[in-house]
Coordinates of C-alpha atoms in Angstrom, one line a residue:
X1 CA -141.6 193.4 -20.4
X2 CA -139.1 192.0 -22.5
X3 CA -139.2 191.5 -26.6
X4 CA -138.2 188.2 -27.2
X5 CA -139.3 188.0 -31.1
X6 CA -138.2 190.9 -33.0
X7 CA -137.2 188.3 -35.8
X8 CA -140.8 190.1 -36.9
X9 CA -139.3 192.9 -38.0
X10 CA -137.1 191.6 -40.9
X11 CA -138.1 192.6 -43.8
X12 CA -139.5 189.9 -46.5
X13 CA -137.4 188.1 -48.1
X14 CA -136.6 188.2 -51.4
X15 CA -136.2 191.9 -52.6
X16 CA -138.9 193.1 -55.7
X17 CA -137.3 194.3 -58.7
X18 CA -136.5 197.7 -58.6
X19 CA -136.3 197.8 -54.6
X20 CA -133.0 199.5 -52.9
X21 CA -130.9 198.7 -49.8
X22 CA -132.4 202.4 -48.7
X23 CA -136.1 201.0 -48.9
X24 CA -135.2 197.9 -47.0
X25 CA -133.4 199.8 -44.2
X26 CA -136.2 202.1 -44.0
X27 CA -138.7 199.7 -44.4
X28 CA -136.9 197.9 -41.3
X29 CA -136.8 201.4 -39.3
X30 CA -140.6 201.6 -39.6
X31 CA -140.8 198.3 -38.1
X32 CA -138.5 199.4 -35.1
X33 CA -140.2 202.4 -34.6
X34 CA -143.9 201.0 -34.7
X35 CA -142.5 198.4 -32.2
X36 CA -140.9 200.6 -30.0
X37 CA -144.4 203.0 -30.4
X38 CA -146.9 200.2 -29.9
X39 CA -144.7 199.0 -26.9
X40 CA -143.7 201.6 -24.5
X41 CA -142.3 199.2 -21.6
X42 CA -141.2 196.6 -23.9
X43 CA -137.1 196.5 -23.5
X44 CA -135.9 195.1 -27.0
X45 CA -133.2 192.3 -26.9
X46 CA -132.6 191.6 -30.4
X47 CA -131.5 194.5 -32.7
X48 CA -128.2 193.6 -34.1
X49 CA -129.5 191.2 -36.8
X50 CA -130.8 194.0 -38.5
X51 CA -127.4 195.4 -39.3
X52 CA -126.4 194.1 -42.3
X53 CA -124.2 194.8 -45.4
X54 CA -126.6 197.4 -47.0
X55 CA -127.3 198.5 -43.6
X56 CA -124.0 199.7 -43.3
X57 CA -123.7 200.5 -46.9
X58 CA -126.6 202.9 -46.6
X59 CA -124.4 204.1 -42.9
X60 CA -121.8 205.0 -45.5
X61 CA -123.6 206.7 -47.6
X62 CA -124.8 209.1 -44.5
X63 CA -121.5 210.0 -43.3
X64 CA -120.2 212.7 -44.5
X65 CA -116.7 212.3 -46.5
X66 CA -115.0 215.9 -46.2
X67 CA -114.7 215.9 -42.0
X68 CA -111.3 215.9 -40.6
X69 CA -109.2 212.5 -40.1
X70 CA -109.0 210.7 -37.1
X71 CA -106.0 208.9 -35.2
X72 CA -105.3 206.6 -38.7
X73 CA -105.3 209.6 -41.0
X74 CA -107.8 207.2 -43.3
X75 CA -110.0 209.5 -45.2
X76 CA -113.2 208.7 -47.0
X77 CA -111.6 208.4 -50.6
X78 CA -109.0 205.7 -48.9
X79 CA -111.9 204.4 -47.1
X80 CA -114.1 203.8 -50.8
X81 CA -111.3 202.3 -52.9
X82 CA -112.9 198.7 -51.4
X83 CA -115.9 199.7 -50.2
X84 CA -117.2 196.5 -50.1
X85 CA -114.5 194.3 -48.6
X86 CA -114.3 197.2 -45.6
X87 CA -117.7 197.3 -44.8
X88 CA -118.1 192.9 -45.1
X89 CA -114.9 193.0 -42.4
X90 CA -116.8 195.8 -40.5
X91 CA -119.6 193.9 -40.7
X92 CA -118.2 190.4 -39.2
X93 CA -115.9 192.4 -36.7
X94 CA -119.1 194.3 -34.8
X95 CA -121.1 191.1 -34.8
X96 CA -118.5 188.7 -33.4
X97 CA -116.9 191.1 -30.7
X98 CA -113.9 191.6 -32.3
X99 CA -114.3 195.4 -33.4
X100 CA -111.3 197.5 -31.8
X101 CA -112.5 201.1 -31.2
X102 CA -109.5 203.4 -31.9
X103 CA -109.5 206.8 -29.4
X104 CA -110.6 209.6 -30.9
X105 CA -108.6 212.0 -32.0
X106 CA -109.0 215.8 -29.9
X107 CA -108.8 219.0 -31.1
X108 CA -109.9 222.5 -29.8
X109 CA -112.0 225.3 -31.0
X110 CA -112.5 228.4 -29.7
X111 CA -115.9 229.0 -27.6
X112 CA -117.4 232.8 -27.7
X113 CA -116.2 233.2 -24.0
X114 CA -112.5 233.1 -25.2
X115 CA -112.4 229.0 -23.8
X116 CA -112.0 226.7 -26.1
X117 CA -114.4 223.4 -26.8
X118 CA -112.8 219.6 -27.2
X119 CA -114.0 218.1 -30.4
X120 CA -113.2 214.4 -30.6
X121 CA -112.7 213.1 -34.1
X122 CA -113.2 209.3 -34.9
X123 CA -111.9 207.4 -37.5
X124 CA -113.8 207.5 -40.8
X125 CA -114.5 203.4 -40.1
X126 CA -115.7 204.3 -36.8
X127 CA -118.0 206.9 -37.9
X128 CA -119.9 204.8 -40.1
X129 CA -120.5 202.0 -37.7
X130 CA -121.3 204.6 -35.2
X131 CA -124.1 205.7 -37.9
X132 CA -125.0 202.0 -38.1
X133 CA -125.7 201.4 -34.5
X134 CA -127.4 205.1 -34.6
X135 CA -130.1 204.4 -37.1
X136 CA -130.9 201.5 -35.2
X137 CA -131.5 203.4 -31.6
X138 CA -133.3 206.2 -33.2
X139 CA -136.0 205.0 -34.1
X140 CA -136.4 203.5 -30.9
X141 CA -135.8 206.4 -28.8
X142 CA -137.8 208.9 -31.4
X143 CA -141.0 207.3 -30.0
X144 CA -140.0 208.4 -26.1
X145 CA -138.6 211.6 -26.6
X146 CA -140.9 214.9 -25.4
X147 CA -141.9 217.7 -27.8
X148 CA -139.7 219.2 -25.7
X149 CA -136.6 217.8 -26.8
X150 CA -135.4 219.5 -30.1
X151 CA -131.2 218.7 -30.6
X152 CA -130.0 216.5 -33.4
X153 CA -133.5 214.9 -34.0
X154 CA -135.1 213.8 -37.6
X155 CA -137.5 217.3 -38.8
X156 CA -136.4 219.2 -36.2
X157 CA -134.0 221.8 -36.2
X158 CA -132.9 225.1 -33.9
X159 CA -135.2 227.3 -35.2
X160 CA -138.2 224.6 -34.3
X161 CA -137.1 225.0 -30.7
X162 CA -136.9 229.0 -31.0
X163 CA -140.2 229.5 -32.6
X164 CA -141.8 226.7 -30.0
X165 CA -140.1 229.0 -27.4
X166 CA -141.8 232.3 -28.9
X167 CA -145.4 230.9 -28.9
X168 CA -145.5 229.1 -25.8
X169 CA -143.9 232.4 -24.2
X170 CA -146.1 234.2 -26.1
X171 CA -149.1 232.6 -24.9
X172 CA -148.3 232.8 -21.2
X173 CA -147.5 236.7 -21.9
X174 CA -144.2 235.9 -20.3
X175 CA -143.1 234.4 -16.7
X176 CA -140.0 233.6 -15.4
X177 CA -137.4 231.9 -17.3
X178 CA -134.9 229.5 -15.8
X179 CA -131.8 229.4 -18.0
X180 CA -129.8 226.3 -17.7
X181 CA -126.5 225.6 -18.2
X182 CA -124.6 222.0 -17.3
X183 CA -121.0 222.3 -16.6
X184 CA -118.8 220.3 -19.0
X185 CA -122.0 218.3 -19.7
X186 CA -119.9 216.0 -22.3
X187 CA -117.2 215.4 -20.5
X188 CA -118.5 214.5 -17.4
X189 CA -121.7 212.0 -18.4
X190 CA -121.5 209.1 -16.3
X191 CA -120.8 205.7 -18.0
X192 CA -122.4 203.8 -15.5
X193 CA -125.3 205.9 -15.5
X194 CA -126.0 205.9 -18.9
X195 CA -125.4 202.0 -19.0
X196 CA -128.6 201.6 -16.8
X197 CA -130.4 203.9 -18.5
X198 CA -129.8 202.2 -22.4
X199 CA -130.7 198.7 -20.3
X200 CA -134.3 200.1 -19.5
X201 CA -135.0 200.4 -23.4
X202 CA -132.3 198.3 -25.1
X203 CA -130.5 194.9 -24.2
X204 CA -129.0 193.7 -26.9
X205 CA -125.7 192.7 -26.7
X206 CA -123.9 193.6 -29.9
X207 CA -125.7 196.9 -29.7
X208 CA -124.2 197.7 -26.1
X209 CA -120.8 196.0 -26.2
X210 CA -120.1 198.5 -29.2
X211 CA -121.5 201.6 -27.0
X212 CA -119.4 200.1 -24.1
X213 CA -116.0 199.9 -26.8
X214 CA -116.7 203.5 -27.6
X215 CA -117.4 205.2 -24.1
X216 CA -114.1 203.3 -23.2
X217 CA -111.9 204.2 -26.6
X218 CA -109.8 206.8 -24.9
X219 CA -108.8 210.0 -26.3
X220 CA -105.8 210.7 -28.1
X221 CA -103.8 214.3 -27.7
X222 CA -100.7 215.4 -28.1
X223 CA -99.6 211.7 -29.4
X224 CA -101.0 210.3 -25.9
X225 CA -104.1 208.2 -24.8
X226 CA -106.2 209.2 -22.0
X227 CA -109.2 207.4 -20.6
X228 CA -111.8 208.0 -18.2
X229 CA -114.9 206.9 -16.6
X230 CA -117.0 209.7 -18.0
X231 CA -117.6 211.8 -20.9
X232 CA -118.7 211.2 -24.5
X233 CA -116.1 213.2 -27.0
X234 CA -118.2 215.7 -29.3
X235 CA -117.6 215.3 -32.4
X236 CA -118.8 211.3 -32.0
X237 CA -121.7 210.3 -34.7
X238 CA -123.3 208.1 -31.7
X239 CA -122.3 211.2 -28.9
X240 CA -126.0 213.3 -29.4
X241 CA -127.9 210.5 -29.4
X242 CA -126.6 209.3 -26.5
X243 CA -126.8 212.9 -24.8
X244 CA -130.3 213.0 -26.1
X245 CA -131.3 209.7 -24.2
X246 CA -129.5 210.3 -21.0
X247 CA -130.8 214.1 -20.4
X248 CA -134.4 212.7 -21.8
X249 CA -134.1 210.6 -18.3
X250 CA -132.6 213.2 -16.2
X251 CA -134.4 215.9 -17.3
X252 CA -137.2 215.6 -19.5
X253 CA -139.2 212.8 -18.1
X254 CA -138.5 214.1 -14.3
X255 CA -140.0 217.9 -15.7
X256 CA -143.1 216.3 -17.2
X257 CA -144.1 213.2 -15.0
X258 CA -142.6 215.2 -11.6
X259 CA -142.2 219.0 -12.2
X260 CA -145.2 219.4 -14.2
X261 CA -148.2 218.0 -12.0
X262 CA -147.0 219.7 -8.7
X263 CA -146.7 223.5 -10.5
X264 CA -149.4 226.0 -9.6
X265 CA -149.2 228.2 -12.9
X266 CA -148.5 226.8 -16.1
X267 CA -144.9 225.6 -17.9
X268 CA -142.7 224.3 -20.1
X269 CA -139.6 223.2 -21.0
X270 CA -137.4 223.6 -24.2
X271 CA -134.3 221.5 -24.8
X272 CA -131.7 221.5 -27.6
X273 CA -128.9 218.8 -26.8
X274 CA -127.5 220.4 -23.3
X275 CA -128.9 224.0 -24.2
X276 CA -132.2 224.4 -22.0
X277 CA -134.6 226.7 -20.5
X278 CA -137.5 226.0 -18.6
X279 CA -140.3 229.1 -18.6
X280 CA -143.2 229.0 -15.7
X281 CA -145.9 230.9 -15.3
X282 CA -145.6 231.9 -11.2
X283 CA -142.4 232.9 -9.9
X284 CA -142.6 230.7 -6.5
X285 CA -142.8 227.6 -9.0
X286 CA -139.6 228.5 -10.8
X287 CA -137.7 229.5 -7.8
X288 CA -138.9 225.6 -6.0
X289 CA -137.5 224.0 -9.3
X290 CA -134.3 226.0 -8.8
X291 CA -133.8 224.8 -5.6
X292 CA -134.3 220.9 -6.6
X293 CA -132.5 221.4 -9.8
X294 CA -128.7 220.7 -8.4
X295 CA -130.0 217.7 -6.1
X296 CA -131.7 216.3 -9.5
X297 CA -128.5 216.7 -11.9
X298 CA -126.1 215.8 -8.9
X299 CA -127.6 212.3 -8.9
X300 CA -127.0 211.5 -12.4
X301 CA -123.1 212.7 -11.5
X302 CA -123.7 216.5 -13.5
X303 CA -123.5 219.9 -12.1
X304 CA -125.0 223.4 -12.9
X305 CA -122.7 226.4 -13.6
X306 CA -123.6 228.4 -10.8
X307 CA -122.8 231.7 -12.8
X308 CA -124.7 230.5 -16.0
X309 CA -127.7 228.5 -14.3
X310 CA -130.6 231.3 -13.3
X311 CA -134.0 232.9 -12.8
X312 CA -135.1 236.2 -15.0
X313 CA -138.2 237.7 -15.1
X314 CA -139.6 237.9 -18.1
X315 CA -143.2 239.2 -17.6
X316 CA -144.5 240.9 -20.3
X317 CA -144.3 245.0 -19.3
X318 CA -147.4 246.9 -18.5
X319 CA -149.6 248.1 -21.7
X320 CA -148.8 251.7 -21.1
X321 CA -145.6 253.2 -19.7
X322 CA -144.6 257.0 -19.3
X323 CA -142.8 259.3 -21.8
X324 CA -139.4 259.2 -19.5
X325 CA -139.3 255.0 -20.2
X326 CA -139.2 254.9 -16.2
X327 CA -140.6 251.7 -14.6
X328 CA -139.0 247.9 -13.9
X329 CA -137.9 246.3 -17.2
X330 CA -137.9 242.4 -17.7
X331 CA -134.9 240.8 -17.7
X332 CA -133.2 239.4 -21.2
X333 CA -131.9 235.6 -21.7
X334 CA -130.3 233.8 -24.4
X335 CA -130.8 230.4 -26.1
X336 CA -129.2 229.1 -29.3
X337 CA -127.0 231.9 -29.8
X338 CA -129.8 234.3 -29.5
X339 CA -130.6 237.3 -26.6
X340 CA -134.4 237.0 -26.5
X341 CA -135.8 240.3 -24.6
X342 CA -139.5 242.3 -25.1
X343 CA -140.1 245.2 -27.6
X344 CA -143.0 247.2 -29.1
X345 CA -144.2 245.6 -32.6
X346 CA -144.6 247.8 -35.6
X347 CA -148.6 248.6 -34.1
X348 CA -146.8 249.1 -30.4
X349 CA -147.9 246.4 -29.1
X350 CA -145.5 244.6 -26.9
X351 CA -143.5 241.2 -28.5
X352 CA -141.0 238.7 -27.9
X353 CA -137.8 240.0 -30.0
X354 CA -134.6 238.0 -31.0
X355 CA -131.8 239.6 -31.5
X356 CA -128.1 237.6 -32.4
X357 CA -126.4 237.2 -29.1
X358 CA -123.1 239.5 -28.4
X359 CA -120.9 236.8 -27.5
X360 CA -122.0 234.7 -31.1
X361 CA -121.6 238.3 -32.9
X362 CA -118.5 238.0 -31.6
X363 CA -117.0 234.7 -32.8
X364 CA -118.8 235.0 -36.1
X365 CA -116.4 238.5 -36.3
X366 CA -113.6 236.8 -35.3
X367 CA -113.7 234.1 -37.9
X368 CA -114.3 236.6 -40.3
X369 CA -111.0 238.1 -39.2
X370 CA -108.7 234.9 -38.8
X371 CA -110.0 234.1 -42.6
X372 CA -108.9 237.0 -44.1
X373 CA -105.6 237.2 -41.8
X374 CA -104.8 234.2 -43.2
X375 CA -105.9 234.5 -47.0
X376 CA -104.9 238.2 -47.3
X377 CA -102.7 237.4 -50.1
X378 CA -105.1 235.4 -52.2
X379 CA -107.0 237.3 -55.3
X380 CA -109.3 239.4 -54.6
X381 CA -112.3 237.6 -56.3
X382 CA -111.7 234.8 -54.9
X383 CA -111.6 236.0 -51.4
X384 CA -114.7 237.5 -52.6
X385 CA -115.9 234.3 -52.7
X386 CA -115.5 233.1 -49.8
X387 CA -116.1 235.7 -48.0
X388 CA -119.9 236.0 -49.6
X389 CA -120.2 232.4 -48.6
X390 CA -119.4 232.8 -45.1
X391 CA -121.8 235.8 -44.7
X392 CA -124.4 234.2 -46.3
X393 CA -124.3 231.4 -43.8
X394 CA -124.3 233.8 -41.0
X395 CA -127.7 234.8 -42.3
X396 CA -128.9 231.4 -42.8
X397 CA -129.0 231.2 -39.4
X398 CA -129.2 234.5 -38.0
X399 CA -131.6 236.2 -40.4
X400 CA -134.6 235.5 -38.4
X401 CA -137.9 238.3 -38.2
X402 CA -136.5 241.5 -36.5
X403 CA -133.1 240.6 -36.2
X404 CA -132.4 242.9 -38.9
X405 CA -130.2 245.5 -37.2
X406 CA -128.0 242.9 -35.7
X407 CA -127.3 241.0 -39.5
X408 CA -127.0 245.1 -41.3
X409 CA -124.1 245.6 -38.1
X410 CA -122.4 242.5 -39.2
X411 CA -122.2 243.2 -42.6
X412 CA -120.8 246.3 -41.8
X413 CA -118.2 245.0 -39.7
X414 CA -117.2 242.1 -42.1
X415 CA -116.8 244.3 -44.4
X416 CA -114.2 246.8 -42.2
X417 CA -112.3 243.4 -41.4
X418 CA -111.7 242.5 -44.9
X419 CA -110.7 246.2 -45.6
X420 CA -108.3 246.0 -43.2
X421 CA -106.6 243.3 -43.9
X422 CA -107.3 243.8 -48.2
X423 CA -104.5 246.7 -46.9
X424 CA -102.0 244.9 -45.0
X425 CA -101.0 242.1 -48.2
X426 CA -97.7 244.7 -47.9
X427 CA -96.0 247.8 -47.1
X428 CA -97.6 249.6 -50.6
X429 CA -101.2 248.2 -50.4
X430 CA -102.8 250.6 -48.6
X431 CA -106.7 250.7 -49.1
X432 CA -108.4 253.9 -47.9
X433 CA -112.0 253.9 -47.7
X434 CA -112.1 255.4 -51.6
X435 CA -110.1 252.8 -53.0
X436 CA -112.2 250.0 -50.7
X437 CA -115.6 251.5 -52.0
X438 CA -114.1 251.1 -55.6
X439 CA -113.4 247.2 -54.9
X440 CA -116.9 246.9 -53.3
X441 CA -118.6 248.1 -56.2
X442 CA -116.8 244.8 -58.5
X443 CA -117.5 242.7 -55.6
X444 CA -119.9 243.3 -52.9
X445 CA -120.9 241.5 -50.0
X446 CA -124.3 240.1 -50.3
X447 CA -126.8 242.6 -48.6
X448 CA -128.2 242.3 -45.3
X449 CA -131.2 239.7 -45.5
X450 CA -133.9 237.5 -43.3
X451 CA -134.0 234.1 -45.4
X452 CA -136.4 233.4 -42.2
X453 CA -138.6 236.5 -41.7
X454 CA -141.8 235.5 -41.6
X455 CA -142.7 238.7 -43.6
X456 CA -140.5 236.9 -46.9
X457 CA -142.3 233.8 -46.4
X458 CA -145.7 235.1 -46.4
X459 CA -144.9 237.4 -49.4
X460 CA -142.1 235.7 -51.7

């Protein structure tokens, strides 16, 4: 049915003393949601009127001001000098139609497969309407998505989807895990596809014409424009969610409401953005899904990297195996940047492990190295610095429960990088390993650490 009233969910007016433009955008949020919630099949028409000026005020205040510029080299200082006057002629432009999406701007970072990844920037003005028009969806969309679903959503976070992983796999004492891996997934998501899809939840014609101006922006490289029928540039404020809804239809509803019921053993699937893996209980069920799993993506215009898309076994190994190690051992996989394989616990019992994949040890190594290439010459503290920073960050995320070996090898290697290049600044600063240990004794790296073993959170 269609929602033909949603004048409902303005907020009262007349604001109490004391109340913020946050409280009213949230407060008008909660109405969305517990409309959207209450409502399932209910396609809302009218959602525009709740952007207003500190609706977008409170869009600026969630985009961040220190990313890169896009094709108008406007940055968020320029941007804040009249705050108010840009976001009352952003305001009147998105409502009336006359909003002029500007291409995003494309740059390239290296992947951990020596490819590189197109990153699209907006313009700072187009980020923060994109956040606008985001904050109105998600709480929309929040109430359809599967537990399944973990990628750029409110509360959860990578490590949600890696410990739901552990337990569920955990629980089943292994199975067979289907690793899957879309090819160019942003580049090639299909406009027309993910038109029809918005129009089953959302109808509302400022919302779409914006999501239509943005899909059709173009991308700028090289000083030239390019546009095309499919793709959503990463980098895009409104790009995840967008992702999130269209592989919530292609692949999360059509596991749980088709996949699911027909399976002879149990399952589950885990999905982070495009990342996924989908774990089953009896190898026949995985290997029918694998065979229906192109055919599924192919309607929805997306296709599987044949090298990257496949079936391990992951069965838990027998209780008891021989001195010589001899016997079949299960199979490894990755997921968000870690290679996830079985080993004996501490009491020898057998356990899911995480270790930090190769290829991300990689890249994290290789950063490490183009840093201090570049910044050789800088004073030594302040390299320092930086340097502790960056490793620190590689723990954040890393320094999970038994991934301990993986974080000590890192530090090790960081700090061989930063020796070697500590002794190329010139010809006469040469830095043996005497004169290194000297300088790591003033400034050392911080020392290898799980900020998320589960060991330092139950004893703090």
């Amino acid at each position: 049915m269609e929602e033909r009233g949603c004048r409902e969910m303005e907020p009262l007016k007349g604001k109490a003393a004391g109340t913020s433009g946050l409280e009213t955008v949230y407060t008008k949020q909660q109405r969305i949601a517990k409309l959207a919630r209450e409502a399932p099949q209910m396609v809302l028409t009218t959602l525009a009127h709740h952007i207003d000026l500190d609706w977008l005020k409170e869009a600026y205040r969630r985009t961040r001001k220190d990313g890169a510029t896009g094709v108008d080299e406007q940055t968020a200082r320029d941007y804040a000098e009249h705050l108010e006057d840009n976001l009352r002629s952003l305001l009147e432009r998105a409502k009336s139609g006359t909003y002029h999406a500007p291409p995003v701007k494309r740059v390239h970072i290296p992947k951990g497969d020596g490819q590189t990844r197109p990153i699209g920037i907006p313009t700072f003005e187009d980020k923060v309407l994109q956040r606008a028009v985001a904050m109105v969806l998600e709480p929309i969309y929040e109430q359809d998505f599967h537990d399944g679903s973990y990628g750029f959503r409110p509360r959860r976070s990578a490590h949600d989807a890696l410990q739901s992983l552990w337990n569920q796999t955990m629980a089943m004492r292994g199975g067979w895990v289907l690793e899957i891996d879309i090819r160019k997934f942003f580049d090639t998501l299909d406009h027309a596809h993910l038109r029809n899809i918005l129009g089953q939840r959302v109808r509302d014609g400022v919302i779409l014409r914006l999501i239509g101006k943005w899909l059709k922006a173009g991308v700028m490289e090289s000083g030239c424009v390019t546009h095309s029928e499919s793709g959503s540039p990463q980098g895009g404020v409104i790009s995840p969610l967008l992702a999130n809804v269209y592989l919530h239809e292609v692949l999360d509803m059509w596991f749980e409401r088709r996949v699911k019921p027909c399976m002879h053993g149990r399952s589950f699937l885990i999905r982070y953005a495009d990342d996924a893996v989908m774990v089953f209980e009896k190898e026949g069920d995985a290997r029918r899904v694998l065979e229906v799993l192109p055919k599924r993506f192919g309607k929805y215009g997306l296709t599987l990297h044949p090298a990257k898309t496949r079936l391990v076994a992951f069965r838990r190994p027998p209780k008891r195996r021989d001195s010589n190690g001899d016997g079949p051992r299960p199979g490894t996989f990755d997921l968000l940047g870690f290679t996830h394989y079985w080993g004996l616990s501490r009491k020898g019992h057998w356990v899911i492990r995480r270790k930090t994949a190769s290829s991300r040890l990689s890249k994290a190594l290789r950063r490490i190295g183009e840093w201090c290439r570049l910044n050789r010459h800088r004073p030594i503290a302040e390299q320092w610095s930086k340097l502790s920073t960056k490793v620190l960050g590689h723990y954040g995320y890393y320094g999970i429960t038994g991934n301990m070996r993986s974080i000590e090898w890192f530090r090790r290697q960081a700090e061989c990088i930063w020796r070697k290049w500590l002794g190329r600044r010139s010809a006469k600063a040469r830095v043996n390993w005497a004169r290194f240990g000297a300088i790591l004794s003033r400034f050392p790296l911080p020392p290898a650490r799980l900020p998320r073993s589960i060991y330092q959170v139950a004893n703090p």
